[in-house]
């Protein structure tokens, strides 16, 4: 919730301290622009990591429908249409069986409602917990 100038200064300070002191930095954010500066990203939905890997790979070629939805809900081109993720986030503690994202997922099938998918390796040191991973470039 910082203005752009202050945000850039804080992020540069964190990056410099990490570099100079050999530190790791863990950022928890909804801002994909901030997340893009990371080396690695873990995307969480309903308290579960649903995708994880190098930032450029995850943001460039999302393997989980939720990650893809996040990317589509904030298009890089300001003239592009905003595409919201359908449905509502479940109430905490009232998670659905199976994949927690299945009620909102346009790719959900029967097994998504009953089973939690184990991580699927996508190469490049990354994975996604989705029966449909990796998603095609068109998202289906």
PDB file of C-alpha atoms in Angstrom, residues 17 44 46 51 63-64 74 80 94 108 123 127 133 136:
ATOM      1  CA  UNK A  17      20.723  -5.708   1.981  1.00  0.00           C
ATOM      2  CA  UNK A  44      -0.949 -19.963  -2.457  1.00  0.00           C
ATOM      3  CA  UNK A  46      -6.783 -21.343   0.548  1.00  0.00           C
ATOM      4  CA  UNK A  51       2.475 -23.657  -7.679  1.00  0.00           C
ATOM      5  CA  UNK A  63       1.018 -24.043 -14.623  1.00  0.00           C
ATOM      6  CA  UNK A  64      -1.937 -23.797 -12.218  1.00  0.00           C
ATOM      7  CA  UNK A  74      -4.208  -7.881 -13.927  1.00  0.00           C
ATOM      8  CA  UNK A  80      -6.734  -5.189 -22.264  1.00  0.00           C
ATOM      9  CA  UNK A  94     -14.826 -24.140   5.127  1.00  0.00           C
ATOM     10  CA  UNK A 108     -12.288 -28.579 -12.915  1.00  0.00           C
ATOM     11  CA  UNK A 123      10.684 -28.593 -15.400  1.00  0.00           C
ATOM     12  CA  UNK A 127       5.786 -27.616 -10.015  1.00  0.00           C
ATOM     13  CA  UNK A 133      -0.708 -28.976 -15.448  1.00  0.00           C
ATOM     14  CA  UNK A 136      -1.364 -24.953 -22.725  1.00  0.00           C
TER      15      UNK A 136
END
